[in-house]
Short mmCIF file of C-alpha atoms in Angstrom, two decimals:
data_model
loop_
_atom_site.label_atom_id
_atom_site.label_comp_id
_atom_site.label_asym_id
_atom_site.label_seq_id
_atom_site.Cartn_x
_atom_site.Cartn_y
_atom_site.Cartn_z
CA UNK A 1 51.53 13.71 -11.65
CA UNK A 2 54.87 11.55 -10.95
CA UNK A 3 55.26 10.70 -7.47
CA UNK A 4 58.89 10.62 -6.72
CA UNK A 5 60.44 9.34 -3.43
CA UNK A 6 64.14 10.91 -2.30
CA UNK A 7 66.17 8.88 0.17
CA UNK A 8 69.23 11.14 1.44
CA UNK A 9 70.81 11.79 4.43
CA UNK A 10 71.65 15.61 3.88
CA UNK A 11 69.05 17.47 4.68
CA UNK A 12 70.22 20.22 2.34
CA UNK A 13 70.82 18.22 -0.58
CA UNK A 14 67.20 16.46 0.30
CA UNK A 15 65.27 19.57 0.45
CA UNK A 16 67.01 21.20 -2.25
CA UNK A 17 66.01 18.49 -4.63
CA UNK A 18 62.37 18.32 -3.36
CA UNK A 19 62.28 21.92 -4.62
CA UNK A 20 63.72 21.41 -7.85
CA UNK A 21 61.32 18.67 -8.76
CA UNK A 22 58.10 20.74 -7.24
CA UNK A 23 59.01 23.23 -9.21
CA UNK A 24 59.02 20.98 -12.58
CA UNK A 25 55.81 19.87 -11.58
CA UNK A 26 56.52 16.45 -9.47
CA UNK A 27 54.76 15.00 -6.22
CA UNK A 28 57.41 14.29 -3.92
CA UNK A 29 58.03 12.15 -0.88
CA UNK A 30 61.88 12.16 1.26
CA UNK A 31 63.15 9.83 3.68
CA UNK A 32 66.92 10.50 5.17
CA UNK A 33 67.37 6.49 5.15
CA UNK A 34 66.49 2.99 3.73
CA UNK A 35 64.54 2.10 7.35
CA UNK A 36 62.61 5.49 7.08
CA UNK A 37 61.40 4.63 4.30
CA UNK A 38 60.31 1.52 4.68
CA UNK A 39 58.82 2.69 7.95
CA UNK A 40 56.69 5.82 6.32
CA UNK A 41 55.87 4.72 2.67
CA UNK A 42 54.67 1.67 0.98
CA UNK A 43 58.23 2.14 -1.50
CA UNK A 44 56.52 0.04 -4.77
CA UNK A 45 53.94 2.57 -5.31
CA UNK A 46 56.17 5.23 -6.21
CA UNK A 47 57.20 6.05 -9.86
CA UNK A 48 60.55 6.69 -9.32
CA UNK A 49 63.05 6.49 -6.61
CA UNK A 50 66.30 8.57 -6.22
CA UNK A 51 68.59 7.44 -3.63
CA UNK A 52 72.02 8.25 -2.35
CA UNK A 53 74.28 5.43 -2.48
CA UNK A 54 75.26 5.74 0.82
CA UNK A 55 73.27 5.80 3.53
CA UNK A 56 72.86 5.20 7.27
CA UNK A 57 72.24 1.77 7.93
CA UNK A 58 70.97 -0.25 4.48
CA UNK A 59 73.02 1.08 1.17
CA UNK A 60 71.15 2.74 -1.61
CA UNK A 61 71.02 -0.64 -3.48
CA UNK A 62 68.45 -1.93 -0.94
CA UNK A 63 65.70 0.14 -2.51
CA UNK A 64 65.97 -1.93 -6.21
CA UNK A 65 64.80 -4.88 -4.14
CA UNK A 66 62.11 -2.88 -1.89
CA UNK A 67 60.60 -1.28 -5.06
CA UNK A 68 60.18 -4.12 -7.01
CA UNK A 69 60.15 -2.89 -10.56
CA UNK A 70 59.55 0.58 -9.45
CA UNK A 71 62.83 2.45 -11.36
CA UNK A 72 65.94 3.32 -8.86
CA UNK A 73 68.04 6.27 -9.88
CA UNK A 74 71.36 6.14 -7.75
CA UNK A 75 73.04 9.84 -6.47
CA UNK A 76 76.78 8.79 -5.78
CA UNK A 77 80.34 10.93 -5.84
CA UNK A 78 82.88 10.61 -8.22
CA UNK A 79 84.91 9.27 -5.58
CA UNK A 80 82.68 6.12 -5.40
CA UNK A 81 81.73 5.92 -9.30
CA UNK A 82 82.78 2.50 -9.00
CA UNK A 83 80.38 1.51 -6.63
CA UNK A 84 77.44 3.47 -8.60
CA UNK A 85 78.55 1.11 -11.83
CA UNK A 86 78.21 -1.84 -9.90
CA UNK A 87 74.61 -0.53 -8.43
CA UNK A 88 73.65 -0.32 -11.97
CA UNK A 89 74.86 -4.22 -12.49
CA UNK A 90 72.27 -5.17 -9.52
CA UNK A 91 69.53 -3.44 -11.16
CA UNK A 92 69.78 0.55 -10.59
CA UNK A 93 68.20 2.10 -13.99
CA UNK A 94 71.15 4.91 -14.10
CA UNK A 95 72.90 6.73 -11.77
CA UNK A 96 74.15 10.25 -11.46
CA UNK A 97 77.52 11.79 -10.20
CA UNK A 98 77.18 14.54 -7.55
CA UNK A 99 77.70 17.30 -7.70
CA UNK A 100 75.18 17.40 -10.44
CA UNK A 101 73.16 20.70 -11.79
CA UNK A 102 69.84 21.25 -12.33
CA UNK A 103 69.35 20.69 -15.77
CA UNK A 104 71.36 17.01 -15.40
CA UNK A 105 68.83 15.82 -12.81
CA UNK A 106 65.65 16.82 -14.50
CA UNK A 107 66.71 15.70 -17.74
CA UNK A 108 67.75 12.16 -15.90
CA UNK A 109 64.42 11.85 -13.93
CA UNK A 110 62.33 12.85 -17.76
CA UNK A 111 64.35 10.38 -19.53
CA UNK A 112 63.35 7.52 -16.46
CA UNK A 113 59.91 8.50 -16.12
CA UNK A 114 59.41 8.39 -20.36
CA UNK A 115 61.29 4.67 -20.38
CA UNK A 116 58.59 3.58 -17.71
CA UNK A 117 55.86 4.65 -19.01
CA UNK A 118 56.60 3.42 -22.47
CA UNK A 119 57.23 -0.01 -21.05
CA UNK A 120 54.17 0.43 -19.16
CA UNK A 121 51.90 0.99 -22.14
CA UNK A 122 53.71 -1.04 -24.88
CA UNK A 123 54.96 -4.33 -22.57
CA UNK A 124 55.37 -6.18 -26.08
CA UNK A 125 57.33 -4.18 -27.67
CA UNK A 126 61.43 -5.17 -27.22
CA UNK A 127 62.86 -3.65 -24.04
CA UNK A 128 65.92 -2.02 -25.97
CA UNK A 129 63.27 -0.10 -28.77
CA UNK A 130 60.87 1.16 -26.32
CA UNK A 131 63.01 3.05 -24.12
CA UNK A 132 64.55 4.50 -26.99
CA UNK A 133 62.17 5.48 -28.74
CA UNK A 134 60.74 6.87 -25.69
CA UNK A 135 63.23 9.18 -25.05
CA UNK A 136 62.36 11.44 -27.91
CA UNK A 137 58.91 10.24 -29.78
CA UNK A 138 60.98 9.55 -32.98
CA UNK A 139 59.01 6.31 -33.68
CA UNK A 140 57.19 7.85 -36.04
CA UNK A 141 60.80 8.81 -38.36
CA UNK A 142 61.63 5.11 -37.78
CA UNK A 143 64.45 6.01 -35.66
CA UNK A 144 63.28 4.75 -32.75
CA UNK A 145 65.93 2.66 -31.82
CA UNK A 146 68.05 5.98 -32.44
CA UNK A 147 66.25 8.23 -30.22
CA UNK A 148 67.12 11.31 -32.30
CA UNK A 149 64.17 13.31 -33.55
CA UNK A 150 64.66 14.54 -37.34
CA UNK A 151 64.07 13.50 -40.73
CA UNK A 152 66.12 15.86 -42.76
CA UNK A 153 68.31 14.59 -45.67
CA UNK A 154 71.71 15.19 -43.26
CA UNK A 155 69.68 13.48 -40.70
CA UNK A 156 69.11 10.52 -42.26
CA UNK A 157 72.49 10.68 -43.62
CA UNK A 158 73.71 10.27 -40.20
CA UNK A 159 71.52 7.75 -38.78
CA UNK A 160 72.65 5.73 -41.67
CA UNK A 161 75.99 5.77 -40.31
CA UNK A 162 75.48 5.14 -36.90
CA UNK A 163 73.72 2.15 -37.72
CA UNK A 164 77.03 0.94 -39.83
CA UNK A 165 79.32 2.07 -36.61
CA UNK A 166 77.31 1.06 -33.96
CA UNK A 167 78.43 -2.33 -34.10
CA UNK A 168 81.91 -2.11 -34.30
CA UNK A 169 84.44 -0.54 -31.63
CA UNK A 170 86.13 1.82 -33.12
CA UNK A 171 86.86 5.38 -32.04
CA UNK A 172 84.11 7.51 -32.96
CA UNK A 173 84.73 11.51 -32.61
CA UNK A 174 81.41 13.56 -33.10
CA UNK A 175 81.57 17.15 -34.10
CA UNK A 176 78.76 19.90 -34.32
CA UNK A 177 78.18 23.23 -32.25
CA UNK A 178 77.45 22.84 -28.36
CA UNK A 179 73.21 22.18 -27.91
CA UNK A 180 73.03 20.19 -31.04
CA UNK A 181 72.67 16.70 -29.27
CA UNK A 182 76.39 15.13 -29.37
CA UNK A 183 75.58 13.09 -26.22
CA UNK A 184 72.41 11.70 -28.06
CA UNK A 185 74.68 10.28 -30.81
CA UNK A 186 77.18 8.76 -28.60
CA UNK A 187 74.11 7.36 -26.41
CA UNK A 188 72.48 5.81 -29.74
CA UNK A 189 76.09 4.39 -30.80
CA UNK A 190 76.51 2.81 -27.00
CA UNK A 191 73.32 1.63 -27.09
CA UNK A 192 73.29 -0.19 -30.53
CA UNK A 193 76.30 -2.06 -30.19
CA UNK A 194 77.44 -5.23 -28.22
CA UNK A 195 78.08 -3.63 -25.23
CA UNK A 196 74.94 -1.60 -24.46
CA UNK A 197 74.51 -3.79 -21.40
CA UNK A 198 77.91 -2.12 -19.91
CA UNK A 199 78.12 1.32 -18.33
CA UNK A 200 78.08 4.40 -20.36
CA UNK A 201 80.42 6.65 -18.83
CA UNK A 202 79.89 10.56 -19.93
CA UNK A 203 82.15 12.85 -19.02
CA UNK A 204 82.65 16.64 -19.39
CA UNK A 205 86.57 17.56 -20.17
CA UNK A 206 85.20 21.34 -19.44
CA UNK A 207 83.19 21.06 -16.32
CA UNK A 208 86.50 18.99 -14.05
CA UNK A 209 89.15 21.53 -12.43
CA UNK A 210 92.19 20.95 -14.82
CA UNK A 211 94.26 20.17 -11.45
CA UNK A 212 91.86 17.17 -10.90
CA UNK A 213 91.01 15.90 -14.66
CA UNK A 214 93.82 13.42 -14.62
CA UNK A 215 93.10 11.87 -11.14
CA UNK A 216 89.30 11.52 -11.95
CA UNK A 217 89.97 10.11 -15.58
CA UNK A 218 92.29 7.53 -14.65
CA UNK A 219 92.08 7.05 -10.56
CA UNK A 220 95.05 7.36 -8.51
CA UNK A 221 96.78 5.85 -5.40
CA UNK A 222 96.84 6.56 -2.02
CA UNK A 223 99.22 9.83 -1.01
CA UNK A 224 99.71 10.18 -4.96
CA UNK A 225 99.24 14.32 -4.18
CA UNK A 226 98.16 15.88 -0.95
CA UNK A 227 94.77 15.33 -0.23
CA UNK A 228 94.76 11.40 -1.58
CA UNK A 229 94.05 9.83 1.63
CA UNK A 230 92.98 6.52 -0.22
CA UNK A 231 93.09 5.41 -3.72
CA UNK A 232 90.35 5.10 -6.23
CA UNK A 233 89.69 4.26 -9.53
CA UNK A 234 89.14 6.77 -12.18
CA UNK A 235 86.11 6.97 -14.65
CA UNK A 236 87.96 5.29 -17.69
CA UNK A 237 88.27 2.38 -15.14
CA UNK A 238 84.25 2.53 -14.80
CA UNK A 239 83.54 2.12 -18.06
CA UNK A 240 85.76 -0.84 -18.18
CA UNK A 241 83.44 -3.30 -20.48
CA UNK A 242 81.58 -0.29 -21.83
CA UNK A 243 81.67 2.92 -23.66
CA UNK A 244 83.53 5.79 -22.68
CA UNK A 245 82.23 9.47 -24.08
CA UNK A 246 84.72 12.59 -23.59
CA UNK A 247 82.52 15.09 -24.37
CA UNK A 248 84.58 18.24 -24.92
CA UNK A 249 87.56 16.57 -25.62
CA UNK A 250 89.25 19.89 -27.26
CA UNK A 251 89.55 21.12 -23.63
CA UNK A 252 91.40 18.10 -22.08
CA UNK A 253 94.96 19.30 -21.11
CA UNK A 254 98.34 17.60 -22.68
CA UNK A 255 99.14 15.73 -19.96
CA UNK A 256 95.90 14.17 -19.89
CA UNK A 257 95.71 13.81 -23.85
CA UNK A 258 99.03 11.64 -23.48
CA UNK A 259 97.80 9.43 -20.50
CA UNK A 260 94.28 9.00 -23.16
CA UNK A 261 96.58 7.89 -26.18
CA UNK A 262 98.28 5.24 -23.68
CA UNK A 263 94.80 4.02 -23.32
CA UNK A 264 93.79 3.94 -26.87
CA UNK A 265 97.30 2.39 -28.10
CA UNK A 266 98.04 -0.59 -25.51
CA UNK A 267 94.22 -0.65 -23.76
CA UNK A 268 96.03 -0.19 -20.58
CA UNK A 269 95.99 2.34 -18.06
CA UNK A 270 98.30 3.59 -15.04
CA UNK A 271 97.09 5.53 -11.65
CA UNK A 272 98.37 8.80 -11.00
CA UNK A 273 101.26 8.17 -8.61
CA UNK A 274 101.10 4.17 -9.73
CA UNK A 275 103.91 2.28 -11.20
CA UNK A 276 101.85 -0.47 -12.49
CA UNK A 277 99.67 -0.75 -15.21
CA UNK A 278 95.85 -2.64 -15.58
CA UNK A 279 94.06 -3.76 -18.93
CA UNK A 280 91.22 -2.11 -19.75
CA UNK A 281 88.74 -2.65 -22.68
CA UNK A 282 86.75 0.46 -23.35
CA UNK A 283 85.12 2.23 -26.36
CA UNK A 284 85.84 5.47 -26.80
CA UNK A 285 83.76 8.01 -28.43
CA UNK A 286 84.32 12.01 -28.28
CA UNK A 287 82.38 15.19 -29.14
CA UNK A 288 83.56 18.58 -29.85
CA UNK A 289 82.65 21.61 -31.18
CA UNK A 290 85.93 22.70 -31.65
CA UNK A 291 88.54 22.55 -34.93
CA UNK A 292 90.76 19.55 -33.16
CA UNK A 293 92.61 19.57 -36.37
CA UNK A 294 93.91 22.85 -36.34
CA UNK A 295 94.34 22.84 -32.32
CA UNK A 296 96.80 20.22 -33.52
CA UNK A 297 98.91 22.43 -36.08
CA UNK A 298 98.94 25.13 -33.61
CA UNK A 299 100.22 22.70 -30.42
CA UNK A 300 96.91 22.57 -28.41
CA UNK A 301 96.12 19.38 -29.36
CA UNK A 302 98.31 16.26 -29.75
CA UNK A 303 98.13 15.55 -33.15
CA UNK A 304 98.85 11.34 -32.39
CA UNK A 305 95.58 11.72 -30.55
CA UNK A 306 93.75 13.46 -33.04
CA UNK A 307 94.70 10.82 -35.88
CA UNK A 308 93.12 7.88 -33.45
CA UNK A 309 90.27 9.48 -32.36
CA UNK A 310 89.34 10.51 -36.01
CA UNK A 311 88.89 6.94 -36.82
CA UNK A 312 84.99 7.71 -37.62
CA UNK A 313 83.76 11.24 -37.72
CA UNK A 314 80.06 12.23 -37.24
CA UNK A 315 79.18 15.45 -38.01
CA UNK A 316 76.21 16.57 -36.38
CA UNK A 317 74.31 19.78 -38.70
CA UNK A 318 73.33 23.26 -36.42
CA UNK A 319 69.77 23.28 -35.81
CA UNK A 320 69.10 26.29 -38.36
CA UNK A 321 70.43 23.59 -41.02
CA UNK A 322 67.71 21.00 -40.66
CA UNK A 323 64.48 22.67 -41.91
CA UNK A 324 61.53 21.53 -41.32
CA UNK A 325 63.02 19.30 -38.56
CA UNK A 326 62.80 22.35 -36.23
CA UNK A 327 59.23 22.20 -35.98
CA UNK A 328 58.95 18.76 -35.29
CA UNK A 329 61.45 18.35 -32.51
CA UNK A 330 59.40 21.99 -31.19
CA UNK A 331 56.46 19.95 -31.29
CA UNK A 332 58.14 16.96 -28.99
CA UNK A 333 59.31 19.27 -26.27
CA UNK A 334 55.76 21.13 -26.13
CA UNK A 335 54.02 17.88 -25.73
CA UNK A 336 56.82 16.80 -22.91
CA UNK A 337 56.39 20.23 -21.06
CA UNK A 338 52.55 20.36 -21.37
CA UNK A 339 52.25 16.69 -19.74
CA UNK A 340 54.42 17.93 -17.02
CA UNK A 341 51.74 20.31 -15.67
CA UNK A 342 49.11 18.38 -17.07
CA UNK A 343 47.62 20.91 -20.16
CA UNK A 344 46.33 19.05 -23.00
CA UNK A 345 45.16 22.09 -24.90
CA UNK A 346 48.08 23.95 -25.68
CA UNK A 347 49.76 24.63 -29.51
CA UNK A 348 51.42 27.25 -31.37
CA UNK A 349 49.74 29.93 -32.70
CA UNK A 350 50.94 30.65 -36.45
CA UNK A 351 53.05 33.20 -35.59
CA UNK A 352 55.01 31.31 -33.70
CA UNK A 353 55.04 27.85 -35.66
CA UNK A 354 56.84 31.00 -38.14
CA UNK A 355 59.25 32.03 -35.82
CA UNK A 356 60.32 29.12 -34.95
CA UNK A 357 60.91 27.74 -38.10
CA UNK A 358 63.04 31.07 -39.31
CA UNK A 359 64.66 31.93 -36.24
CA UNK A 360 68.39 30.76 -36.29
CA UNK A 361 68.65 29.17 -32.94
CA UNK A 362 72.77 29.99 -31.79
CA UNK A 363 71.67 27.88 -28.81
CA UNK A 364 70.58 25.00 -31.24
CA UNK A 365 68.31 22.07 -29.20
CA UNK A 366 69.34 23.36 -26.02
CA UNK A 367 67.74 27.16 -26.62
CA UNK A 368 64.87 25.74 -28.11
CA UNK A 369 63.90 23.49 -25.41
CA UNK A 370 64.11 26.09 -22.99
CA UNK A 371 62.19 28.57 -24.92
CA UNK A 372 59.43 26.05 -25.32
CA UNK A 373 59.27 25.77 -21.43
CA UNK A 374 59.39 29.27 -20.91
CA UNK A 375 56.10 29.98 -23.19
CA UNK A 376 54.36 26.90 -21.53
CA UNK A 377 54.99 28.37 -17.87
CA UNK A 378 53.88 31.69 -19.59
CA UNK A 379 51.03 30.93 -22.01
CA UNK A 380 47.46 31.34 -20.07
CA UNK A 381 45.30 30.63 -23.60
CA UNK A 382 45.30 27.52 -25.51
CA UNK A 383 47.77 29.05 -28.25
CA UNK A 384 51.34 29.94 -27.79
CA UNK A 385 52.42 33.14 -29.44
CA UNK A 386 55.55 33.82 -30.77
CA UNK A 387 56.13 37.04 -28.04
CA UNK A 388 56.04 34.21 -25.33
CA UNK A 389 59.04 32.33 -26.67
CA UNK A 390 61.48 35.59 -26.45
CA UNK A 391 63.42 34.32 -29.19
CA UNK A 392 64.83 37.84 -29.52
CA UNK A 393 66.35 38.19 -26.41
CA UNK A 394 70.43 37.73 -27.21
CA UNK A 395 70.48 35.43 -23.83
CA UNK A 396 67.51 32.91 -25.09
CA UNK A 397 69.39 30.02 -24.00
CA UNK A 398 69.02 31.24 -20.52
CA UNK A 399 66.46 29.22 -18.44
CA UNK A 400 64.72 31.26 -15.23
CA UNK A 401 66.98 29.89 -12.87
CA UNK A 402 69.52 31.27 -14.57
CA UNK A 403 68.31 34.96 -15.61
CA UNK A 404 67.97 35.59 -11.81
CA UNK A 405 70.86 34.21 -9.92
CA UNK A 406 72.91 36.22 -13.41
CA UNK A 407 71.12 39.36 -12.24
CA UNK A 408 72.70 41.22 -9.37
CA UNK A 409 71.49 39.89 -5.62
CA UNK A 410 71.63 41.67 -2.39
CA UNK A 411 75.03 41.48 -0.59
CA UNK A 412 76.26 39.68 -3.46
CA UNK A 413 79.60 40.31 -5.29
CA UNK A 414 78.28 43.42 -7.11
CA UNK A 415 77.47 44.53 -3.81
CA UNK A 416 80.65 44.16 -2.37
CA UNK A 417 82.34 46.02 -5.19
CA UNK A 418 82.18 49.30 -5.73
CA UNK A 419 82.27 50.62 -9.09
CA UNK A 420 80.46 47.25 -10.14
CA UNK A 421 77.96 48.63 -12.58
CA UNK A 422 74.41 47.58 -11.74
CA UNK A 423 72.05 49.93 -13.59
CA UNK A 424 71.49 49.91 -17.18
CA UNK A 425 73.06 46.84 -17.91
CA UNK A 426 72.14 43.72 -20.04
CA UNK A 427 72.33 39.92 -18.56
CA UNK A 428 75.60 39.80 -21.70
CA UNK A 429 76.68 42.41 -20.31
CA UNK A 430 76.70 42.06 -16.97
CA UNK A 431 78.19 38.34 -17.15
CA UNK A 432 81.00 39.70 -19.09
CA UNK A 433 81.84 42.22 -17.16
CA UNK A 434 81.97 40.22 -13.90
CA UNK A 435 83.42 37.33 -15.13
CA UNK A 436 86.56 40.07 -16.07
CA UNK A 437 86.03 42.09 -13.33
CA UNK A 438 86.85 38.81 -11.29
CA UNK A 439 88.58 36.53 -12.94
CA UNK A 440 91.93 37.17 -11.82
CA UNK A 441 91.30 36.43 -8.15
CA UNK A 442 88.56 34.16 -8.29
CA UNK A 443 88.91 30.34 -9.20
CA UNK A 444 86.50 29.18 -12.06
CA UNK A 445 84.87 27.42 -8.92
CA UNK A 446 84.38 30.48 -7.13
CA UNK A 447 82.83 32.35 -10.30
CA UNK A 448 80.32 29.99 -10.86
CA UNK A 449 79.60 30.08 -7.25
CA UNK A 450 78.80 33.79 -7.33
CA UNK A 451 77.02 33.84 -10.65
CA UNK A 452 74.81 31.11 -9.65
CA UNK A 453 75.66 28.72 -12.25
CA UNK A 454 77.42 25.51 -12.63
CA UNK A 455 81.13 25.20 -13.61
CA UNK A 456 79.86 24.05 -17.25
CA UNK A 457 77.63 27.01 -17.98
CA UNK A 458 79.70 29.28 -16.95
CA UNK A 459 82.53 27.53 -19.34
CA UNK A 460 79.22 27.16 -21.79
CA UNK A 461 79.03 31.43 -21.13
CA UNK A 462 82.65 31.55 -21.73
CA UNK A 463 82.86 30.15 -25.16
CA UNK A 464 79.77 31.94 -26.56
CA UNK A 465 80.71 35.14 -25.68
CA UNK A 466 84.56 35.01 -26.24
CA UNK A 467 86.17 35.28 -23.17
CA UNK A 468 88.58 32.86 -22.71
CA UNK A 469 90.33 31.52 -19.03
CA UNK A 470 92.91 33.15 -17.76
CA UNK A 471 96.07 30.53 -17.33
CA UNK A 472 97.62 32.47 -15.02
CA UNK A 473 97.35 34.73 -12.24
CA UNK A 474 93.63 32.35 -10.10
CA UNK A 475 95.12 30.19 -7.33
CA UNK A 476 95.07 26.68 -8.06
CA UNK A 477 92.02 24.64 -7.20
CA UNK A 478 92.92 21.60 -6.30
#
């Protein structure tokens, strides 16, 4: 079992992170500083540290030198993403922007924990193909050095391609349906070209309060708007050197699409309430799984933007379209999820191995990784039946976490209302219904808050069941 060490100075954030990685299975130690640490724990013997950048006393930073080699996974705030860049220059192995979810984190810590391990066993093998072909196993396709999983004919089609654009810098915009693994493809093209030694900067358009998207894209200056008590620089700043990847893109507003096309047309870039503009040399690659062509026609999207982001276009197939491929990336998670509580037994059954391979997966990689987890925490024989991944429950795609805080809670806001229907009433349903029971009065912060989820499932929620935000009418959340 990984042995994980935390070092961070709120206690909430602390604890609440020693019980999300108990929960997936992890040994964990937690310090609230650099000198606790030090004091309570001999720091190289852990597998992985994760550290707040700042701290008390000693920085974050101080741990890449106390673990020596042990892998140092930096927590930091958007406000001080240029500090967490240059942590990753003196030898962090990634860091992550707070506030993060659940699924970010554990997916983070995985992909660390695989990389070490892989360099562990294989120290021969080059540094760059090891850790990715660790991520996903898909040595055996020969695309390790991808880290994509899949050897369908549209597959291979692609891989092909990102091999031929990989190299170059041009604007790369990915499309395919949300859960097929854009962020994979933008990671293989970042990592395959000249600057995979640079920051990676990922970004969700959907998951930053439209009132703050322009200020954390491009930084701004001190009193630029009220609440700018210092200036900072923005994330495209960060990736200065590196890759950029605007995931989402179809949801970025106009005025920040025009401030993007300034970036892409002179490689410069200007503060919010600066009157001065700085070079910057970033490569920019986008995903959506929206029609950006006919947002264009219709005014939603800026249709000088459109033309330079469609330099390269990578389509990425739905997970029903890749046959056989299905199987193969089921097979990858099941093997991840049975070494995290140590089972070596465990396969499907037939009947599942079936189901899986005919079920059409709306959720695409994302639903079937979490149905694989679910039957793993659920299977008690050897052989995983298809009843335990409850592929035919509409709201699949829904891990644990999120089935209960969706369900109605004590003194929560179906509580507090009235006539808020609680009986009878499917998880669909009952999102639906709150989200436009509320939405009128409540920010998109505030809905997530009460639903239990983060902003970008609930915006995830949003676009799979049809209910679009409200414009008007939600006080402004900046």
């Amino acid at each position: 079992m990984p042995h994980i060490l935390i070092v961070e100075d709120e206690t909430i954030i602390r604890s609440a992170l020693r019980r999300l990685l108990e929960r997936n299975q992890y040994q964990v130690s937690e310090a609230g500083s650099v000198q606790e640490a030090q004091e309570r724990f001999s720091i190289p013997t852990f597998d992985l540290i994760v550290s707040d950048l700042r701290l008390p006393g000693a920085p974050g930073t101080e741990l890449i030198k106390l673990g020596q080699g042990t892998p140092v996974l930096i927590m930091t705030s958007y406000a001080s993403l240029r500090s967490a860049v240059d942590s990753m220059k003196m030898g962090a192995v990634d860091y992550i922007a707070k506030p993060f979810d659940h699924d970010e984190m554990l997916q983070a810590v995985a992909r660390i924990l695989r990389d070490r391990q892989a360099a562990t066993s294989s120290p021969s093998e080059p540094a760059g193909k090891t850790s990715a072909s660790a991520k996903t196993g898909a040595s055996a396709n020969n695309n390790g050095e991808i880290g994509i999983i899949g050897s369908c004919p549209p597959m291979q089609d692609l891989y092909g391609k990102i091999r031929k654009v990989a190299p170059t810098d041009s604007n790369v915009l990915i499309q395919g349906e949300s859960g097929t693994g854009k962020e994979l493809v933008a990671r293989a093209l970042h990592n395959l070209s000249r600057r995979a030694k640079a920051p990676m900067i990922s970004v969700n358009c959907a998951a930053i309060p439209e009132s703050l998207i322009e200020s954390e894209l491009f930084g701004h200056e001190k009193g630029a708007f009220t609440g700018a008590s210092a200036g900072r620089a923005g994330l495209v700043e960060a990736a200065d050197g590196g890759t950029l990847f605007l995931d989402e893109i179809g949801e970025l507003p106009l005025e920040a699409q025009a401030r993007l096309l300034r970036v892409l047309q002179e490689g410069e870039i200007r503060r919010v309430g600066s009157v001065q503009s700085q070079k910057v040399d970033v490569r920019l690659i986008a995903a959506t799984h929206r029609d950006l062509k006919s947002l264009a026609k219709i005014g939603q999207f800026r249709e000088d933007l459109y033309y330079r982001l469609h330099v390269i276009a990578l389509k990425l197939p739905a997970l029903r379209e890749r046959g056989a491929d299905v199987n193969e990336i089921a097979n990858a998670f099941l093997a991840r999820q049975s070494a995290r509580i140590n089972r070596t037994d465990l396969k499907f059954a037939p009947d599942a191995e079936q189901a899986i391979r005919h079920y059409a997966w709306p959720g695409n990689v994302r639903e079937l990784e979490n149905a694989v987890e679910r039957a793993v925490i659920l299977c008690e024989s050897p052989e995983i039946s298809a009843d335990l991944l409850g592929i035919d429950i509409e709201l699949s795609d829904l891990d644990d976490e999120e089935f209960v805080s969706l369900a109605p809670q004590p003194g929560g806001a179906a509580n507090n209302t009235s006539h808020e229907p609680t009986e009878d009433l499917s998880l669909e349903d009952y999102f639906q219904h709150f989200v436009l029971e509320h939405q009128d009065h409540m920010t998109e912060t505030e809905l997530a808050r009460k639903l239990g989820v983060s902003r970008k499932c609930l915006w995830e929620r949003r676009q799979r069941l049809g209910i679009p935000r409200r414009k008007t009418g939600v006080a402004s959340e900046s």
